[in-house]
XYZ file of C-alpha atoms in Angstrom:
205
model
C -19.979 7.967 -81.499
C -23.760 7.685 -81.674
C -25.787 10.321 -83.524
C -29.382 10.203 -82.259
C -32.278 11.579 -84.278
C -29.890 11.865 -87.213
C -32.548 12.966 -89.715
C -31.275 13.110 -93.277
C -27.659 13.177 -92.135
C -26.519 16.803 -92.236
C -24.747 16.676 -88.871
C -23.750 13.060 -89.437
C -22.008 13.995 -92.682
C -20.084 16.809 -91.025
C -18.893 14.521 -88.246
C -17.936 11.772 -90.683
C -15.962 14.281 -92.758
C -14.016 15.192 -89.613
C -13.043 11.554 -89.205
C -15.483 10.553 -86.459
C -16.488 6.892 -86.295
C -20.234 7.459 -86.097
C -23.349 5.299 -85.917
C -26.531 7.149 -86.901
C -29.945 6.270 -85.473
C -33.168 7.718 -86.942
C -36.817 6.687 -86.330
C -38.434 8.126 -89.469
C -38.228 5.670 -92.416
C -38.144 8.372 -95.103
C -35.389 10.329 -93.390
C -33.463 7.136 -92.709
C -33.658 6.190 -96.378
C -32.309 9.606 -97.394
C -29.534 9.362 -94.796
C -28.484 5.967 -96.153
C -28.555 7.292 -99.716
C -26.522 10.394 -98.869
C -24.062 8.714 -96.485
C -23.510 5.099 -97.573
C -20.231 5.166 -95.619
C -22.081 5.539 -92.281
C -23.847 2.761 -90.384
C -27.445 4.031 -90.143
C -29.943 2.137 -87.997
C -33.684 2.399 -87.440
C -34.487 3.343 -83.875
C -35.103 6.166 -81.464
C -33.675 7.678 -78.317
C -36.164 5.749 -76.215
C -35.104 2.391 -77.707
C -31.521 2.551 -78.969
C -30.542 -0.513 -81.058
C -27.067 -0.849 -79.498
C -25.615 -2.916 -76.644
C -24.702 -1.604 -73.212
C -21.622 0.637 -72.860
C -20.961 0.445 -76.607
C -20.248 4.100 -77.488
C -18.039 6.772 -75.987
C -20.264 9.684 -77.028
C -23.933 10.380 -77.778
C -24.729 13.470 -79.821
C -28.065 14.988 -80.800
C -28.960 18.195 -82.590
C -32.445 19.714 -82.519
C -33.872 16.223 -82.076
C -32.975 16.393 -78.375
C -36.059 18.592 -77.897
C -38.327 15.743 -78.938
C -36.894 12.953 -76.807
C -38.954 11.616 -73.909
C -36.081 12.134 -71.493
C -37.702 10.046 -68.741
C -37.116 7.064 -71.056
C -34.346 8.354 -73.322
C -32.125 9.465 -70.433
C -31.650 5.936 -69.037
C -31.272 4.576 -72.593
C -28.485 7.009 -73.402
C -26.804 6.206 -70.091
C -27.088 2.510 -70.922
C -25.257 2.709 -74.241
C -22.602 5.156 -73.008
C -19.348 3.717 -71.727
C -18.218 4.976 -68.296
C -16.741 8.433 -68.743
C -18.603 8.861 -72.025
C -20.050 12.197 -73.132
C -23.613 13.205 -73.920
C -23.898 16.385 -76.003
C -26.614 18.388 -77.701
C -26.335 21.338 -80.050
C -28.773 23.620 -81.827
C -29.045 27.124 -83.216
C -30.471 29.915 -81.072
C -31.372 33.471 -82.015
C -29.146 36.231 -80.658
C -31.790 38.262 -78.856
C -29.163 40.753 -77.652
C -29.769 42.317 -81.080
C -32.718 44.702 -80.892
C -34.682 43.643 -83.959
C -34.281 39.960 -83.030
C -35.654 40.630 -79.533
C -38.558 42.388 -81.241
C -39.088 39.391 -83.496
C -39.306 37.182 -80.415
C -41.933 39.468 -78.868
C -44.203 39.654 -81.914
C -43.839 35.944 -82.713
C -44.843 34.624 -79.296
C -43.557 31.557 -77.428
C -45.217 29.065 -79.782
C -42.860 30.289 -82.515
C -39.744 31.340 -80.583
C -39.626 29.594 -77.234
C -37.194 29.797 -74.316
C -34.925 27.164 -75.853
C -34.564 29.278 -79.000
C -32.789 32.405 -77.721
C -29.410 33.338 -76.301
C -30.917 34.843 -73.153
C -32.787 31.745 -72.013
C -31.547 28.566 -73.738
C -29.138 27.597 -70.945
C -31.763 27.635 -68.206
C -34.355 26.035 -70.483
C -32.174 23.055 -71.457
C -29.984 22.323 -68.415
C -32.641 20.028 -66.961
C -32.630 17.820 -70.059
C -29.512 16.051 -68.793
C -29.979 16.517 -65.036
C -29.632 12.777 -64.383
C -26.075 12.953 -65.734
C -25.000 15.938 -63.622
C -24.421 19.642 -64.200
C -23.749 20.313 -67.896
C -21.126 22.476 -69.510
C -22.747 25.014 -71.843
C -21.254 27.328 -74.451
C -22.295 29.414 -77.461
C -20.552 29.886 -80.796
C -21.731 32.878 -82.875
C -22.462 32.807 -86.580
C -25.108 34.122 -88.957
C -27.297 33.155 -91.894
C -28.045 35.197 -94.994
C -31.828 35.532 -95.114
C -34.620 37.571 -96.625
C -37.817 38.519 -94.841
C -39.672 35.981 -96.978
C -37.294 33.121 -96.292
C -37.293 33.807 -92.545
C -41.088 33.895 -92.387
C -41.215 30.646 -94.378
C -38.823 28.989 -91.934
C -40.714 30.166 -88.852
C -43.938 28.914 -90.446
C -42.568 25.343 -90.325
C -42.070 25.341 -86.555
C -44.198 22.854 -84.672
C -45.950 25.512 -82.615
C -47.058 27.269 -85.791
C -48.142 24.135 -87.621
C -50.591 23.184 -84.861
C -52.169 26.638 -84.605
C -55.722 27.157 -85.886
C -55.507 28.643 -89.389
C -56.711 32.119 -88.373
C -54.234 32.364 -85.488
C -51.419 31.092 -87.701
C -52.047 33.718 -90.358
C -52.324 36.479 -87.753
C -49.015 35.394 -86.223
C -47.248 35.284 -89.580
C -48.712 38.674 -90.516
C -47.250 40.187 -87.309
C -43.865 38.713 -88.186
C -44.056 40.042 -91.757
C -44.922 43.510 -90.450
C -41.994 43.427 -88.029
C -39.631 42.463 -90.862
C -41.067 44.948 -93.362
C -38.098 47.324 -93.115
C -35.573 44.529 -93.747
C -35.341 44.726 -97.521
C -33.252 42.371 -99.591
C -30.773 40.072 -97.877
C -29.704 40.523 -94.285
C -27.792 38.500 -91.713
C -29.815 36.673 -89.090
C -27.567 36.645 -85.988
C -27.377 33.185 -84.465
C -25.358 31.215 -81.982
C -24.913 27.482 -81.817
C -25.648 26.498 -78.246
C -23.770 23.418 -77.087
C -24.577 21.395 -73.987
C -22.181 18.674 -72.800
C -22.146 16.397 -69.779
C -19.982 13.393 -68.913
C -21.345 10.093 -67.640
C -19.822 9.212 -64.251
């Protein structure tokens, strides 16, 4: 199995612990160094989805977490198809907010699409991501519910690290974060943030 955009190895470690024979590929040198330090039992290679350092038809599965968002699929799609053996599986997984819950839907509204986009919520992630693997065929999609213990402060801090927030002008960023803080003002102490892990899977012909 190939783990693309493996980062510091959180997903890689989980898969390795389950007994998967995994090769991790990561383009960022600092993250790759941390991955190699944390998981010396895993073969970790420098590279990206657009230039995978593996031979043709060499893996039976390609898996990516949130990194799938950042791939240039016009280039990465053919690369993933190249390294997949016939009948191999391409899969992506990431956490989405359960916007069937009222206060989470409100959080989406006050945050705006730069913070919580269509790929980030239960109601829209399927439609927003199905096209990522269109060249492989129609994907199977499923959600698996879970939750995270958060505080208002920790949730605001996490949302502040999202790419859409980081590139905002400073005044707009602070106004956006202030709206989020105001929306979360009645959530005192710890609470559960309702999430689902969205999973997309498609098989190479």
